[in-house]
XYZ file of C-alpha atoms in Angstrom:
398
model
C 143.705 90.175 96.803
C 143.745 92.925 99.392
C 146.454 94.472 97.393
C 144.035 94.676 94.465
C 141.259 95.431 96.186
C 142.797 98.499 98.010
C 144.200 99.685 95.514
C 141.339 99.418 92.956
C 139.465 101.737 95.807
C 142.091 104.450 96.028
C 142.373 104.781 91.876
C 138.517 105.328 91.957
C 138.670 107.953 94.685
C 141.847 109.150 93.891
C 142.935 108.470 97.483
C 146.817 108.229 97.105
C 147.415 106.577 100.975
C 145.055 103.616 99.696
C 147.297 103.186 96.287
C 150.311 103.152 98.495
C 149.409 100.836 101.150
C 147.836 98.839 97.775
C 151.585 98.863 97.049
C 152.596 97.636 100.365
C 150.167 94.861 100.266
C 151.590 93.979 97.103
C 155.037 94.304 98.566
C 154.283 91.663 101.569
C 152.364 89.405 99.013
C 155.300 88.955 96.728
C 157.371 88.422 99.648
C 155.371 85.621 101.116
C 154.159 83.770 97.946
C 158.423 83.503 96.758
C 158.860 81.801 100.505
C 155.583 79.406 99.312
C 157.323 78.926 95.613
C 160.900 78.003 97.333
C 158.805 75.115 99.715
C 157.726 71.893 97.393
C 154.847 71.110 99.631
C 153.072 74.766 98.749
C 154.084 75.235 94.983
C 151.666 73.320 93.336
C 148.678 74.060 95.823
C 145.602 75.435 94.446
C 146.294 78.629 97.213
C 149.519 79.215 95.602
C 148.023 79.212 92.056
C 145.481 81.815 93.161
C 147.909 83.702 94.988
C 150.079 83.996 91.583
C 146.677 84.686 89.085
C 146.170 87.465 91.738
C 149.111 89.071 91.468
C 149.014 88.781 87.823
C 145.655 90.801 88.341
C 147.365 93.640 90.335
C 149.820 94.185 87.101
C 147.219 94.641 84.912
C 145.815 97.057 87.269
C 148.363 99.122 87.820
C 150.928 98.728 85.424
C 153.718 99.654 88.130
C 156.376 100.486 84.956
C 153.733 101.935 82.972
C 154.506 99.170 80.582
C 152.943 95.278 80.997
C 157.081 94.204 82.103
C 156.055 93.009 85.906
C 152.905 91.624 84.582
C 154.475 89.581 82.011
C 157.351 88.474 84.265
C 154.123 87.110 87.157
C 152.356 85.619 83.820
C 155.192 83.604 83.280
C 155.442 82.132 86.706
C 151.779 80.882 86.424
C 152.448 79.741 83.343
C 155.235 77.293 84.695
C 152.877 76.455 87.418
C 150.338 75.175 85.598
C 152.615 72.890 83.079
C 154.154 71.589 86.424
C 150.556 70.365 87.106
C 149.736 68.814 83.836
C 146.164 68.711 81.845
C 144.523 66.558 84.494
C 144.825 68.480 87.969
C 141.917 70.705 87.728
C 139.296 68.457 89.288
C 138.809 70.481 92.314
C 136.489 73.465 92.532
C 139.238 75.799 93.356
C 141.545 74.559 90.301
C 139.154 74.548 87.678
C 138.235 77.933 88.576
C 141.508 79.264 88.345
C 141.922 77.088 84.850
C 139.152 78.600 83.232
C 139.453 82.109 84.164
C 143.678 81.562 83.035
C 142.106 80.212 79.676
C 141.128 83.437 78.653
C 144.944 83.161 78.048
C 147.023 80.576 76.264
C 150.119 78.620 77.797
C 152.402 78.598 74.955
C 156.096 77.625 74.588
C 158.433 80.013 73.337
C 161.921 79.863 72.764
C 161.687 77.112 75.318
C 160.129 78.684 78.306
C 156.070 78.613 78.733
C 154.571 81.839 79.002
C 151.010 82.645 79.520
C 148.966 85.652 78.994
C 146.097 86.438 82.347
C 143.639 88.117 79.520
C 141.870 86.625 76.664
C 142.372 89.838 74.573
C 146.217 89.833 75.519
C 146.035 86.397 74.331
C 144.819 86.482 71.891
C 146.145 89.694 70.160
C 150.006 88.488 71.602
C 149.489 85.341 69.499
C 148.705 87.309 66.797
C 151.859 89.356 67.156
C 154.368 85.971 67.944
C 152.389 83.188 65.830
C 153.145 80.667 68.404
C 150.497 77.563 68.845
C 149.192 77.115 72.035
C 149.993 74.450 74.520
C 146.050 74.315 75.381
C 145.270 73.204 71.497
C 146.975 70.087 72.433
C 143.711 67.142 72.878
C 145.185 66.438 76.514
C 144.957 70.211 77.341
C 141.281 70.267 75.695
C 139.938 66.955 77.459
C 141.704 67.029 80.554
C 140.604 69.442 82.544
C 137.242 68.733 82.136
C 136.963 64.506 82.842
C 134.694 65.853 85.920
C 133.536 69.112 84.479
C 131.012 70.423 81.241
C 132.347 73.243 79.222
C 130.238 76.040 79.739
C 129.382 78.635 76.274
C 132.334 80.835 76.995
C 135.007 77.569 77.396
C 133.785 76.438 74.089
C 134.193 79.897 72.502
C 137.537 79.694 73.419
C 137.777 76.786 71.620
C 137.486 78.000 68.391
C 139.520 81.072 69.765
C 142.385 78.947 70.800
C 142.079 76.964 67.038
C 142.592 79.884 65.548
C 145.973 81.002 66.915
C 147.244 77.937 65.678
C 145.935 78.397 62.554
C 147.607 82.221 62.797
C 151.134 80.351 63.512
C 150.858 77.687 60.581
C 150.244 81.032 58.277
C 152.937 82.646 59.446
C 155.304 79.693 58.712
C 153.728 78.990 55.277
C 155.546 82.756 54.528
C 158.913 81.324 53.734
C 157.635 78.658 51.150
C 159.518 78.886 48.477
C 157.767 76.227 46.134
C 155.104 77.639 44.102
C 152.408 74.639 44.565
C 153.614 73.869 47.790
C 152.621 77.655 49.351
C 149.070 77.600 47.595
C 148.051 73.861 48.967
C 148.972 75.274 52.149
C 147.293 78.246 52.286
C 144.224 76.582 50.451
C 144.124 74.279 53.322
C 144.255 77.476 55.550
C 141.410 78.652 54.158
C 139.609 75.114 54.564
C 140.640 74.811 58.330
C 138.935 78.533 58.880
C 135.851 77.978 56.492
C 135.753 74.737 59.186
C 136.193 76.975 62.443
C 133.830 79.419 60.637
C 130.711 76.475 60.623
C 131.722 75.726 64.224
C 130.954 79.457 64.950
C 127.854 79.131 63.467
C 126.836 75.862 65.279
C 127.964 78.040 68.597
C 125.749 80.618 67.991
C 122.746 78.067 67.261
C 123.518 76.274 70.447
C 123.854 79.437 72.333
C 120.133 80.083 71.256
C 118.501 76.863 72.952
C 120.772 77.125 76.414
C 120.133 80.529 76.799
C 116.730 82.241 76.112
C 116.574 85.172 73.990
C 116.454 87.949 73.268
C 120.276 88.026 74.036
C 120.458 92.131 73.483
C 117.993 94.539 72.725
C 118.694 98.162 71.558
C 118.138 101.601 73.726
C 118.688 104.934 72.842
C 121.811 105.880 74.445
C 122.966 108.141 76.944
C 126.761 107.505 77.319
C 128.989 110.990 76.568
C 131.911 110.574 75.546
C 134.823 112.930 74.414
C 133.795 112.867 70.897
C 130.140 112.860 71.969
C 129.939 116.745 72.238
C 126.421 116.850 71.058
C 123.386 116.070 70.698
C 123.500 116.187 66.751
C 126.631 114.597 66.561
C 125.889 111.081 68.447
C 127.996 108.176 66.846
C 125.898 105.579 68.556
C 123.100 107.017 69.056
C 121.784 103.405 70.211
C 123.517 101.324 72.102
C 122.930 97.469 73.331
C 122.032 95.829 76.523
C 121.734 92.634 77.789
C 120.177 90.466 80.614
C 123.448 90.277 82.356
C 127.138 90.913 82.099
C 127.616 86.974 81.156
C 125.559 87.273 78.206
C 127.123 90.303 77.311
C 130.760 88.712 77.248
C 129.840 86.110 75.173
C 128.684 88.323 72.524
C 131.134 90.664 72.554
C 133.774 87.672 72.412
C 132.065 86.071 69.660
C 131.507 89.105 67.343
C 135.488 89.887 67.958
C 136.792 85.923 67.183
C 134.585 86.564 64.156
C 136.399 89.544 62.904
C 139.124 87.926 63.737
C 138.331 84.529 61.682
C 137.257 86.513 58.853
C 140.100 88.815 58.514
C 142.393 85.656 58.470
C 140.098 84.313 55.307
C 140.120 87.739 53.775
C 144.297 87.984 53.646
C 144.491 84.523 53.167
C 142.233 84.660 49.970
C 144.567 87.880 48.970
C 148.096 85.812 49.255
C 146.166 83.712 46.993
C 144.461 86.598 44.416
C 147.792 88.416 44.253
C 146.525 91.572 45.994
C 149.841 91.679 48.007
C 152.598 92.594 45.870
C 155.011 89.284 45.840
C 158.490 90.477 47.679
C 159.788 87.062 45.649
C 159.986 86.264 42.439
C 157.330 83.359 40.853
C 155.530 83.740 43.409
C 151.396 81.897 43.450
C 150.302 85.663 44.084
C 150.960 85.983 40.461
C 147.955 86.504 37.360
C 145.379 87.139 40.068
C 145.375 83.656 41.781
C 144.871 81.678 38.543
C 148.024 80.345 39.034
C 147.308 79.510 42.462
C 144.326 77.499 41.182
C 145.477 76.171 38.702
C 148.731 74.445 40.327
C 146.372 72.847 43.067
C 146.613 69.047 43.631
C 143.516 67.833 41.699
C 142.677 65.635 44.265
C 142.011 68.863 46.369
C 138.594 69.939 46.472
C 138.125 72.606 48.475
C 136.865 75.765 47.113
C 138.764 78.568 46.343
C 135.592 81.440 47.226
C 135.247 84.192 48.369
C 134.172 84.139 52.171
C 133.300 87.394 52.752
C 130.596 88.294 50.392
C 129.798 91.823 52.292
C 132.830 94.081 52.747
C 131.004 95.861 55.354
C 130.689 92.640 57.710
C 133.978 93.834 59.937
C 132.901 96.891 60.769
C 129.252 95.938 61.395
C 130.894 93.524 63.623
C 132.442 96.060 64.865
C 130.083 97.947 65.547
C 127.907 95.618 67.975
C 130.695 95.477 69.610
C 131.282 99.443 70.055
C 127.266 99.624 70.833
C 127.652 97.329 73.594
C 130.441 99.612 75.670
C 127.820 101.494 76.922
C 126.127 98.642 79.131
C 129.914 97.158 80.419
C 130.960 100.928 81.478
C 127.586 101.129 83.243
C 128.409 101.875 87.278
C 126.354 98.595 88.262
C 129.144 96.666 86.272
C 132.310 97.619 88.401
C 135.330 97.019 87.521
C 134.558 93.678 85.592
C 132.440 94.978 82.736
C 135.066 96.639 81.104
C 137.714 93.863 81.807
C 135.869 91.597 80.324
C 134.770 93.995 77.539
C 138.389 95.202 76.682
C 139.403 91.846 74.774
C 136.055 92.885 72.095
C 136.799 96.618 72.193
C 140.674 96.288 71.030
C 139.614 94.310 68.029
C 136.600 96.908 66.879
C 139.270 99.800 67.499
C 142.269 98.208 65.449
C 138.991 97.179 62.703
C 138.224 101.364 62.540
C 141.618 101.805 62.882
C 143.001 100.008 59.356
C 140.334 102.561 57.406
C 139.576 106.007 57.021
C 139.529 108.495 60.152
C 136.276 108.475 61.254
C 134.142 109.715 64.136
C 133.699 105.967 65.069
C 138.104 105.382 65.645
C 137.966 108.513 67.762
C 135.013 107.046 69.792
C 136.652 104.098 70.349
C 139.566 105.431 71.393
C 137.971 107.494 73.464
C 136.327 104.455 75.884
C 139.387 103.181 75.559
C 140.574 106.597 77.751
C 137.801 106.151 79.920
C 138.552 102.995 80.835
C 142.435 103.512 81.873
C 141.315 106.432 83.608
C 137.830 106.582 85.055
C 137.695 102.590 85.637
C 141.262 101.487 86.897
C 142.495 99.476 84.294
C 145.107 101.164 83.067
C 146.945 98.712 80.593
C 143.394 99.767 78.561
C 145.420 102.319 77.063
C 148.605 100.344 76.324
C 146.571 97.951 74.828
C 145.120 100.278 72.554
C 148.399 101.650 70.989
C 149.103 98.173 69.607
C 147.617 96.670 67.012
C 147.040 92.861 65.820
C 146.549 93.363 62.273
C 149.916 94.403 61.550
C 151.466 90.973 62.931
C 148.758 89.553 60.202
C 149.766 91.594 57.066
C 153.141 90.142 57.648
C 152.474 86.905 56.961
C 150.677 87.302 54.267
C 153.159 88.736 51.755
């Protein structure tokens, strides 16, 4: 932690000697915590654990290649860790710390190593990108860690968050159906399983509303400049949101991004079924505008084949909380944690601007995402910007 801590300080000031003795510290730290992994009475410690989520927090500060290489290569290490321990090790204070703040990120298997991601925006946007279900979906990995414990709002966001990845994989797989009636029950049940995840959003939200009293947010006039706030008369948000604490804030911002995210998957999924995409096979249930879809649907299946999304301006309004909330995590009283916890929200309202028109509100985004790599010291902000999720999700669902 001193690592990250002095070198946090000498990005902010631009003090070079801090960022290199931040590099020293890191140096010594990596040294020492390899001597702890090599000794079996240390590895599996709680210290050891923290030591490792640490160091995965220094990556994602400083990006040492410029790329998220070193980070991905510690991620992986606490990944291992944590399967070594098993679902029902996080009893003490210390552990179940350290498991919920790694459950922003997913242990997954892939290609027969476990790899997990320190962030729940590089989560959830890398299982996007790979389609792999998570290790943490599994009811051990769900009950577990919490025989001594309650899930707090945030942990059950995730759940939903963590259901839908899986549902993201099974979509991907459903690609290579070949069978005409086989593809649409499947992606009819898709559509179920998100309509499902969609009610258990709602039922969130509701609950959310009797634990913690409202208002959540309320609007303000803003006074955030930006790059592509130049002036006065040409504000993009000219109100922006706050909240009674950075907590609150976080679970907003995470909820209004899963439910892009939810709804996006019900949008292309309904597509694959309508025949929007063009078919890249032939016969395939894309054809006649989904009535053959429909119509060679089990008839003992009975769940609706309607449109979710009524409003085709619900992403970007979405969105758009989510943009007007930036202004309250950048604030100086935040530190460095507003905008790490804000990132995850801010990614998904960028790549939302970003599959439309060019508009004043993509540059904007963009733009805090700038800020943030530069002014606030996380500088994977703007490597996570120049990826996008939605990409990984048109290609499943051709």
């Amino acid at each position: 932690m001193a690592a990250v801590a002095v070198s946090a300080v000498g990005r902010s000031t631009d003090n070079v000697t801090l960022v290199a003795e931040g590099t020293r510290k890191y140096g010594q730290a990596l040294r020492e915590l390899q001597r702890a992994l090599w000794d079996p009475r240390l590895m599996c410690l709680d210290e050891t654990l923290a030591a490792c989520s640490a160091l995965v927090l220094y990556e994602l500060l400083e990006c040492t290649a410029n790329n998220m290489q070193a980070w991905a290569s510690h991620a992986q290490g606490v990944a291992r860790l944590m399967e070594a321990r098993g679902p029902d090790s996080w009893s003490s204070p210390l552990a179940h710390t350290i498991f919920k703040n790694m459950r922003h990120s997913v242990v997954r298997l892939r290609s027969g190593s476990p790899e997990l991601k320190a962030d729940f925006a590089l989560q959830m946007i890398h299982d996007l990108q790979s389609r792999v279900v998570s290790v943490l979906m599994k009811p051990e990995w769900q009950s577990g860690p919490w025989k001594e414990h309650v899930k707090s709002p945030d942990q059950q966001l995730y759940d939903v968050g963590i259901a839908l990845t899986g549902i993201l994989a099974r979509a991907y797989t459903t690609k290579s159906i070949s069978d005409n009636s086989t593809f649409a029950w499947e992606r009819a049940a898709l559509v179920q399983e998100c309509q499902d995840l969609d009610g258990k959003l709602d039922d969130w939200f509701g609950q959310l509303s009797e634990d913690i009293p409202t208002p959540h947010y309320w609007p303000e006039f803003s006074r955030m400049e930006t790059p592509s706030n130049n002036s006065t008369a040409d504000i993009v948000f000219p109100v922006s949101f706050h909240f009674p604490n950075i907590y609150v804030a976080k679970l907003l911002i995470d909820y209004w991004a899963i439910s892009i995210m939810l709804h996006s998957t019900i949008k292309l999924l309904y597509q694959s079924l309508a025949g929007v995409f063009k078919p890249n096979r032939p016969e395939h249930p894309a054809d006649d505008q989904g009535a053959r879809a429909k119509a060679i649907l089990s008839p003992g299946y009975d769940a609706p084949l309607r449109k979710k999304i009524a409003d085709p301006t619900l992403l970007k309004s979405l969105g758009k909380n989510i943009a007007q909330s930036m202004e309250y995590c950048l604030s100086n009283d935040m530190g460095i944690l507003g905008p790490q916890w804000a990132l995850f929200g801010l990614r998904v309202a960028l790549q939302t601007y970003r599959y439309g028109p060019p508009s004043k509100e993509l540059q904007w985004l963009q733009a805090i995402h700038d800020r943030i790599s530069d002014q606030k010291g996380l500088r994977y902000s703007r490597i996570l910007a120049a990826s996008g999720w939605q990409d990984a999700m048109l290609n499943w669902g051709y």
